[in-house]
Short mmCIF file of C-alpha atoms in Angstrom, two decimals:
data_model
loop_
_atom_site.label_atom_id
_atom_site.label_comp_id
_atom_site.label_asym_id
_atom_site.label_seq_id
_atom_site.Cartn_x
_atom_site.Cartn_y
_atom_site.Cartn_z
CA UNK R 1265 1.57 -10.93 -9.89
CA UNK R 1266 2.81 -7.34 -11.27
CA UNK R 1267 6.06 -6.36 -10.39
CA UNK R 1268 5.05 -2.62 -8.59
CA UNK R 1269 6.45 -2.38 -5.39
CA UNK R 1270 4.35 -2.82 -2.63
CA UNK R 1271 6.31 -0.61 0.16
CA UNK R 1272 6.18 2.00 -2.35
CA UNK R 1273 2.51 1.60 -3.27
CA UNK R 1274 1.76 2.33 0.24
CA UNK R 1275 4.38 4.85 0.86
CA UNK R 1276 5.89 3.48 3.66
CA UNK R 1277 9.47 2.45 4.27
CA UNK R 1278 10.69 -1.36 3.73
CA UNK R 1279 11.24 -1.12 7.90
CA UNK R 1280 7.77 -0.03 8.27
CA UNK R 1281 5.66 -0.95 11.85
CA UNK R 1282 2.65 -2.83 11.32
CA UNK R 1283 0.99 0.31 12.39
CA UNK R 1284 2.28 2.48 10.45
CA UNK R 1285 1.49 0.18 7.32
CA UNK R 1286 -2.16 -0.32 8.64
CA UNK R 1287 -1.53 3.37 8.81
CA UNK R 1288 -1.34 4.39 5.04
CA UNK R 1289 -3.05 1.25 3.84
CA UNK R 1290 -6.42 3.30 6.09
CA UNK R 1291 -5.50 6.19 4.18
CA UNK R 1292 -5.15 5.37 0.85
CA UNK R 1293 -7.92 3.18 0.99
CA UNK R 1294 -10.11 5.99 1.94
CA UNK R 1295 -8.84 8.25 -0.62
CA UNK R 1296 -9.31 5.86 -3.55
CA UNK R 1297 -12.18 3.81 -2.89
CA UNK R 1298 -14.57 3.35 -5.69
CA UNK R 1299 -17.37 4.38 -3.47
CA UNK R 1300 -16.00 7.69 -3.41
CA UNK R 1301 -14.67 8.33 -6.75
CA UNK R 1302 -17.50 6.36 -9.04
CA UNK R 1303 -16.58 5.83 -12.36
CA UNK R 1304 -12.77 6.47 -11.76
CA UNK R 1305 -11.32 3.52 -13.27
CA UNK R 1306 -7.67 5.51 -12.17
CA UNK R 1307 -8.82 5.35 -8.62
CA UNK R 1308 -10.06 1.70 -8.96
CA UNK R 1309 -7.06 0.16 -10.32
CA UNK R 1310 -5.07 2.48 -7.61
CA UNK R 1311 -7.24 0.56 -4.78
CA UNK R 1312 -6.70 -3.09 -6.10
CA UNK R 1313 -3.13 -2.40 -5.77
CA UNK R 1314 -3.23 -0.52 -2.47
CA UNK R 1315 -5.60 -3.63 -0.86
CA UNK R 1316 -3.18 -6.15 -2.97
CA UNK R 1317 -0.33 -4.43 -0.98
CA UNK R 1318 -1.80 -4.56 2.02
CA UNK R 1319 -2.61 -8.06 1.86
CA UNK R 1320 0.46 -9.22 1.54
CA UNK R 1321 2.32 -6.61 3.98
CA UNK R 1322 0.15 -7.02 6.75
CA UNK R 1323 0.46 -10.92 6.61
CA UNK R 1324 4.02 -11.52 8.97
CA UNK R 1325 4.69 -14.79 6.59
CA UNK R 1326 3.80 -13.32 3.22
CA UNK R 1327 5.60 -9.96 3.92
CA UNK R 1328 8.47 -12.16 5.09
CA UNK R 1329 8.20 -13.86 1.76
CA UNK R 1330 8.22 -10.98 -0.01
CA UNK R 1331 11.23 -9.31 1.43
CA UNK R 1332 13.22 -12.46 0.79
CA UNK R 1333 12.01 -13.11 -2.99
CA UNK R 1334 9.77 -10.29 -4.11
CA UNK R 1335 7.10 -11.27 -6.26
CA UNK R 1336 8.98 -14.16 -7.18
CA UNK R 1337 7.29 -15.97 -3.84
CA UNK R 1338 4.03 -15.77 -5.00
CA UNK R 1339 3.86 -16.72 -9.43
CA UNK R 1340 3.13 -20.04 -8.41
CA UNK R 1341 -0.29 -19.21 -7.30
CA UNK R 1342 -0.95 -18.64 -10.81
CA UNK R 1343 -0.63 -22.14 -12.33
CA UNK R 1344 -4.21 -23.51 -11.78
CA UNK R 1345 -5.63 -21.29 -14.54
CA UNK R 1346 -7.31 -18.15 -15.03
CA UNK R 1347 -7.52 -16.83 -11.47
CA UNK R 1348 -9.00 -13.42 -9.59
CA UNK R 1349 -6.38 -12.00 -7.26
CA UNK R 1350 -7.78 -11.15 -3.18
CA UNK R 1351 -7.35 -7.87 -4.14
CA UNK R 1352 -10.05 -8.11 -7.50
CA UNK R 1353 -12.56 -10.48 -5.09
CA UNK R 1354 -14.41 -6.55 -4.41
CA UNK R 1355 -18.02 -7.01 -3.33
CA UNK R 1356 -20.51 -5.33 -6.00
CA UNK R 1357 -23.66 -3.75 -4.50
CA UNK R 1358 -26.78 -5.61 -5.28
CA UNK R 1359 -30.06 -4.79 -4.78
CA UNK R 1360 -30.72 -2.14 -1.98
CA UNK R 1361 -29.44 -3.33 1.50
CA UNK R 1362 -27.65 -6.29 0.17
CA UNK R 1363 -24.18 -6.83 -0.86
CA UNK R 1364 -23.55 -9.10 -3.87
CA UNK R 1365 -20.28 -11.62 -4.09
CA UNK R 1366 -20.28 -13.21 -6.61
CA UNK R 1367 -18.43 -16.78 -5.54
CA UNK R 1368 -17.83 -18.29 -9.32
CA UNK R 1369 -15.05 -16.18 -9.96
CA UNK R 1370 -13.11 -18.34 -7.27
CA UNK R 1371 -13.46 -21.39 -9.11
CA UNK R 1372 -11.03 -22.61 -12.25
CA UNK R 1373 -12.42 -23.55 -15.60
CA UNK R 1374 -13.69 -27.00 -14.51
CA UNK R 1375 -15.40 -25.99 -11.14
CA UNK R 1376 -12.29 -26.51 -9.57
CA UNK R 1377 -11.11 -24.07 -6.69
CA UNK R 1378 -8.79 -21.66 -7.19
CA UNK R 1379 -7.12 -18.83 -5.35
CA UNK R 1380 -5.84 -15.45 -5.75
CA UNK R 1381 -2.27 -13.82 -5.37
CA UNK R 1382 -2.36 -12.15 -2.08
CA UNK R 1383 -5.30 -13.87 -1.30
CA UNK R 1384 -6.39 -15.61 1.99
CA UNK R 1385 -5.78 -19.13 0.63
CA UNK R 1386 -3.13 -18.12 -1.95
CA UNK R 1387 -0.19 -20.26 -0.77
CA UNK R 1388 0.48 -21.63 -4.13
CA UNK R 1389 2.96 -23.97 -4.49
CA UNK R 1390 4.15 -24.38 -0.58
CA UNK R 1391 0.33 -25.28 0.21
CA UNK R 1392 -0.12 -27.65 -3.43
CA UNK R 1393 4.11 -29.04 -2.07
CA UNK R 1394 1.94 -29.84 1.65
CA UNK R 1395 -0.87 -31.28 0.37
CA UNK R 1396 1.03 -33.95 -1.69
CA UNK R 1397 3.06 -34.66 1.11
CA UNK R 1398 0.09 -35.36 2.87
CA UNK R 1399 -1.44 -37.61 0.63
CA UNK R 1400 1.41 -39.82 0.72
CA UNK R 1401 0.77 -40.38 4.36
CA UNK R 1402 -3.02 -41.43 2.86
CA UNK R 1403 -6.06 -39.98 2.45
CA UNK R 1404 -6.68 -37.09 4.22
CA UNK R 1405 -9.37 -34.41 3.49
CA UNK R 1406 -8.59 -30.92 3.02
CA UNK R 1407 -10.12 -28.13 3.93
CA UNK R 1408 -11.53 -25.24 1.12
CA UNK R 1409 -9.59 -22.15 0.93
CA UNK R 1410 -10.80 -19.08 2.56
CA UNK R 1411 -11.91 -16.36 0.13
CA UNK R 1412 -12.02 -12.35 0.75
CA UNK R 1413 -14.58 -9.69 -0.13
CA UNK R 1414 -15.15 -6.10 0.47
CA UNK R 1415 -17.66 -4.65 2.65
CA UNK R 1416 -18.84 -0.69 2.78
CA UNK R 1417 -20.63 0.02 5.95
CA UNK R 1418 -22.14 3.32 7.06
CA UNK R 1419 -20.30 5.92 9.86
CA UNK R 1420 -22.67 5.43 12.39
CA UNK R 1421 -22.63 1.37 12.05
CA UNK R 1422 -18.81 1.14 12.50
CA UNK R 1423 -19.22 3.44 15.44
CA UNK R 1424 -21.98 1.79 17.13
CA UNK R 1425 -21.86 -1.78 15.62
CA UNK R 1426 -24.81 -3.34 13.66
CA UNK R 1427 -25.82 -6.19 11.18
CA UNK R 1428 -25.91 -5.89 7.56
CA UNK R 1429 -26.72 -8.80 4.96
CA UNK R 1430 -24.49 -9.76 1.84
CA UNK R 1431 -25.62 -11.84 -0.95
CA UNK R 1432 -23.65 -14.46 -1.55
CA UNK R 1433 -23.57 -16.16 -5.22
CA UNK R 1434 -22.34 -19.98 -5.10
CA UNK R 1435 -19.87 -21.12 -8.02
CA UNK R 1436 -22.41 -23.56 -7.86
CA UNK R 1437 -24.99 -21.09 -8.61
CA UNK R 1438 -26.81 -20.89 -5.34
CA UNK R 1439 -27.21 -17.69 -4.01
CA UNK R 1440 -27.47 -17.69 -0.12
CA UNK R 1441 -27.52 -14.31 2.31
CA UNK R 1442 -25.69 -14.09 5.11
CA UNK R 1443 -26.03 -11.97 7.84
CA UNK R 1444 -22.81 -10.39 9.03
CA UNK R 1445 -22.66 -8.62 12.79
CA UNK R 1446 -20.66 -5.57 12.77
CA UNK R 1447 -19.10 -4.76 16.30
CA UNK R 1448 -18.77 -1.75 17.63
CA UNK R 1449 -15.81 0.68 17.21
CA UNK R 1450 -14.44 -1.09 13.90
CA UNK R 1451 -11.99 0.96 11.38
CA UNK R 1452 -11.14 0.93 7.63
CA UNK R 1453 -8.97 -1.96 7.61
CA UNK R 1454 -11.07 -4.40 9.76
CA UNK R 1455 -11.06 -7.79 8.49
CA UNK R 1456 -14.08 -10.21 9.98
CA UNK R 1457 -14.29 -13.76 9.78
CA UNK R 1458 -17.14 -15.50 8.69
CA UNK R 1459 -16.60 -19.14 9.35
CA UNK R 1460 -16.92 -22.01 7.24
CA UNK R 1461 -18.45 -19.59 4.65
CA UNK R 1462 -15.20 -20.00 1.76
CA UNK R 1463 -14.65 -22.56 -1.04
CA UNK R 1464 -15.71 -25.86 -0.04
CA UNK R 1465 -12.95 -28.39 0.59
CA UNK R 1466 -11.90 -31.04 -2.07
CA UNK R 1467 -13.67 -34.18 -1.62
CA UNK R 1468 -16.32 -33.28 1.20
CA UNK R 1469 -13.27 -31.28 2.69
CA UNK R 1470 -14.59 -28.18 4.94
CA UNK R 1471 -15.18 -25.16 4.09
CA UNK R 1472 -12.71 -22.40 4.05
CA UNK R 1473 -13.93 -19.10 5.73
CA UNK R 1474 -14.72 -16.09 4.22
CA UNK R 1475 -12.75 -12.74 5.71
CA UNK R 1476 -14.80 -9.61 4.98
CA UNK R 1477 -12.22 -6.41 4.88
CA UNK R 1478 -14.28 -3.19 6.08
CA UNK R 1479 -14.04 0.42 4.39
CA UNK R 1480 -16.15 2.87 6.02
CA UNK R 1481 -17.71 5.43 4.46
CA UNK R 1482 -16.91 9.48 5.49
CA UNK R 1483 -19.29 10.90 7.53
CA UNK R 1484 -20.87 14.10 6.83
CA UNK R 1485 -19.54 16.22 9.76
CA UNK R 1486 -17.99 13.75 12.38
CA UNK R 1487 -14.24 12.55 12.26
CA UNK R 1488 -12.62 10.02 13.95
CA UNK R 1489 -9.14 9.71 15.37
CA UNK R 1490 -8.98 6.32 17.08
CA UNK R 1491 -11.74 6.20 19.86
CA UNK R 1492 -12.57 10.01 19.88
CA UNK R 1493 -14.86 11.70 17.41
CA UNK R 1494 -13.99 15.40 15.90
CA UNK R 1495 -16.76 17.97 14.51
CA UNK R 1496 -15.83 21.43 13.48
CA UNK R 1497 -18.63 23.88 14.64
CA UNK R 1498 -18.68 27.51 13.60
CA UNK R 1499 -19.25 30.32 15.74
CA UNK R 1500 -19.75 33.96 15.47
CA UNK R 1501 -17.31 36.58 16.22
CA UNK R 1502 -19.46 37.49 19.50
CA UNK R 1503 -20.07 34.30 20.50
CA UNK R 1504 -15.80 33.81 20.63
CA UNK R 1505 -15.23 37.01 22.39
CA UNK R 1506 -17.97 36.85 24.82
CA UNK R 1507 -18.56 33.26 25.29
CA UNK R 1508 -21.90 31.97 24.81
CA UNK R 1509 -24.29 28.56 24.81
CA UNK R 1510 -24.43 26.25 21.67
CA UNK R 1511 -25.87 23.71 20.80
CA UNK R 1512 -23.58 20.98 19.14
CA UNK R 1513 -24.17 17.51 17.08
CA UNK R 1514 -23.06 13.84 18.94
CA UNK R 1515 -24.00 10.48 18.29
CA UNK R 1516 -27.20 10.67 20.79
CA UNK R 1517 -28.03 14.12 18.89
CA UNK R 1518 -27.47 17.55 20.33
CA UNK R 1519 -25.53 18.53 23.23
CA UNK R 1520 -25.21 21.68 24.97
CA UNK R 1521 -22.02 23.07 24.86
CA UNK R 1522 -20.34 26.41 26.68
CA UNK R 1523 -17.74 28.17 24.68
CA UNK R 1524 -15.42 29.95 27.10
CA UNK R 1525 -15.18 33.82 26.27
CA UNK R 1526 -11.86 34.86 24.54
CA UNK R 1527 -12.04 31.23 22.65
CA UNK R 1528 -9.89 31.39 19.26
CA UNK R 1529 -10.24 29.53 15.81
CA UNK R 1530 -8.99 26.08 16.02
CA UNK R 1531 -9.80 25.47 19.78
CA UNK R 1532 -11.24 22.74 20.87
CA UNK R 1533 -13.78 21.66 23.95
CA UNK R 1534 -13.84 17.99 24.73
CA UNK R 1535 -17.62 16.35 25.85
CA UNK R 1536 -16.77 13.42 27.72
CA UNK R 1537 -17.73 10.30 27.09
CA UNK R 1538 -19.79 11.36 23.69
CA UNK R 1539 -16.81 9.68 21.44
CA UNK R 1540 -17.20 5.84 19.91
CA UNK R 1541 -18.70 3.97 22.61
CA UNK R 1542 -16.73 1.38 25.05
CA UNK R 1543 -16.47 -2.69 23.22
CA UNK R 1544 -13.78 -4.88 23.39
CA UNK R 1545 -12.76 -3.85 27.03
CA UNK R 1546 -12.35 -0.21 25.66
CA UNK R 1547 -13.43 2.90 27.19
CA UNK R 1548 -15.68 5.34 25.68
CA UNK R 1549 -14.12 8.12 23.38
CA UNK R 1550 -14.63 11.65 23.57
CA UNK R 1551 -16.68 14.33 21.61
CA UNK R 1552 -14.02 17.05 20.57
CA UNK R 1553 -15.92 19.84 19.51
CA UNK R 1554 -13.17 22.36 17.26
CA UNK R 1555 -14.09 25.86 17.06
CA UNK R 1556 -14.09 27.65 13.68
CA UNK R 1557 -14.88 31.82 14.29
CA UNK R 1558 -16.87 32.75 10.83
CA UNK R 1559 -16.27 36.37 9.81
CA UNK R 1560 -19.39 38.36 8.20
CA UNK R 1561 -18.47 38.95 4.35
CA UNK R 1562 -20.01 42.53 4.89
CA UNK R 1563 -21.23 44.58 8.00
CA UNK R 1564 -23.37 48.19 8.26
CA UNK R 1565 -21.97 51.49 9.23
CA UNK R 1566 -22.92 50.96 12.14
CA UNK R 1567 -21.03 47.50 13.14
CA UNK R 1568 -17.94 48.86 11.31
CA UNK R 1569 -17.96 51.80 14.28
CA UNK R 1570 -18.14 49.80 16.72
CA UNK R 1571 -15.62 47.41 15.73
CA UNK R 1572 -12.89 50.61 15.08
CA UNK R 1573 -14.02 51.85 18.82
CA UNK R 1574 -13.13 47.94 19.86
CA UNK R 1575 -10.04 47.97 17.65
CA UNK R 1576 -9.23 51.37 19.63
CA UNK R 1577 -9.14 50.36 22.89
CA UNK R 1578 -7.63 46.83 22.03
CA UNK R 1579 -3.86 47.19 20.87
CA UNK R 1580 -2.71 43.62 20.99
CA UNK R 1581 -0.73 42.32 18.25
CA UNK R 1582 -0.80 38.26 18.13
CA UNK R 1583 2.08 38.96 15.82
CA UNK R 1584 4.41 39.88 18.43
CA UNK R 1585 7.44 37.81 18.92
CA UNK R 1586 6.62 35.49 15.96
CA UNK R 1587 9.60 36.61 13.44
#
């Protein structure tokens, strides 16, 4: 367990909401994400430790934990052996369409399970203290520890929900695929459960589960605050002084849109109902369409006249009463 501070690896205060940490953790996972900084071994050792502090943070018993002991709360998880932390249990892409996990890195030298610092089924020595206490009652199986793993998923899935298929690789050496559902409207910082899909359980014990921890990938031209979409659009300097017809991008493709005459940079036009569609007893979002005015580089005589007649008869000064 390394000894950086985990309030300060995601920038938020040690009184921090759970929103606010789900917040940053969103952020930062976004900005360091291997899938948009390939090859950046800076940016992939700054997302273990961003995911490892998140794990741990936005867990109410491990964060308590950690406030009362630090890091001292969780060394015990180490003392099975060679072990790969939640935050190191990243999916790697396979072969097109499939997502590879490779399951023998959970396992000790002797096949034996073993979990992760700031994993799911790291409890360490308070779950190894529980277990012995219940054997002393008698024999009674145990279930497998859950496991984590990373998942990338496309915009326009998260948005709209979906399937995708992840390989899994046994530490037996099986390799199974499972099919995971996406619902609709998920975030960076989703975390699905796939039941009964972790480490299998000591003695014909159950399986753990497996939780999946979404990223989503930026989309090209559409943002997304919460339920509602954003997409810049640039107009021409006519079209924001006299108003005009457009045509604009949305999830069911284009939409015509009417840009009121006098609009400035910066402004923007909702379309109702055109945002991340309604799941989970949600509404639908809104389409906010942002304005951008895009200024010619160069313009003929001709224009130029026109524009110092305009300028003429048009004395305002936005300026005014600024400073």
């Amino acid at each position: 367990m390394p000894d950086n501070d985990y309030y300060e690896t995601l920038g938020v205060a040690r009184d921090a909401t759970p929103e606010a940490i789900k917040k940053a953790y969103r952020a930062l996972a976004r900005k360091h994400h291997p899938d948009v900084n390939p090859g950046d071994k800076t940016a992939e050792k700054k997302f273990k430790q961003v995911q490892q502090a998140y794990d741990i943070l936005s867990d109410p018993e491990k964060r308590s934990l950690y406030d009362r002991y630090g890091n001292a709360a969780f060394e015990g998880m180490a003392a099975a052996g060679p072990r790969t932390s939640a935050s190191e249990w990243t999916a790697r892409f396979g072969e097109p369409g499939y997502e590879t996990i490779d399951f023998s890195e959970f396992f000790g030298p002797h096949g034996q399970a073993g979990g992760g610092p700031g994993g799911e089924g790291g409890a360490g020595i308070f779950e190894d203290l529980l277990g012995r206490m219940r054997s002393s009652r008698g024999a009674r199986q145990r279930g497998g520890r859950s496991v984590e793993a990373h998942l990338t998923i496309p915009f326009l899935t998260a948005v709209r929900g979906g399937e995708t298929t992840i390989n899994v690789q046994r530490g037996d050496g099986k390799t199974e695929n499972l099919v995971v559902k996406i619902p609709p409207g998920v975030d960076t910082g989703a975390k699905l459960r796939l039941k009964g899909q972790g480490e299998p359980g000591p003695k014909g014990g159950q399986r753990g589960d497996m939780t999946i921890v979404i990223t989503v990938e930026p989309h090209a031209y559409f943002k997304r605050e919460e339920r509602n979409l954003v997409v810049e659009v640039p107009i021409t300097v006519p079209e924001a002084i006299l108003g005009a017809k457009v045509d604009v991008p949305s999830l069911d493709g284009m939409k015509s849109l009417t840009i009121p005459p006098g609009s400035s940079s910066g402004l923007k036009l909702r379309l109702k109902g055109q945002g991340v569609p309604a799941s989970g007893g949600k509404p639908d979002g809104d389409l906010f369409v942002q304005l951008r005015i895009v200024v010619p580089r160069s313009i003929d005589d001709t224009s130029r006249r026109l524009i110092q007649e305009f300028a003429g008869h048009n004395k305002q000064n936005p300026r005014a009463g600024l400073w």
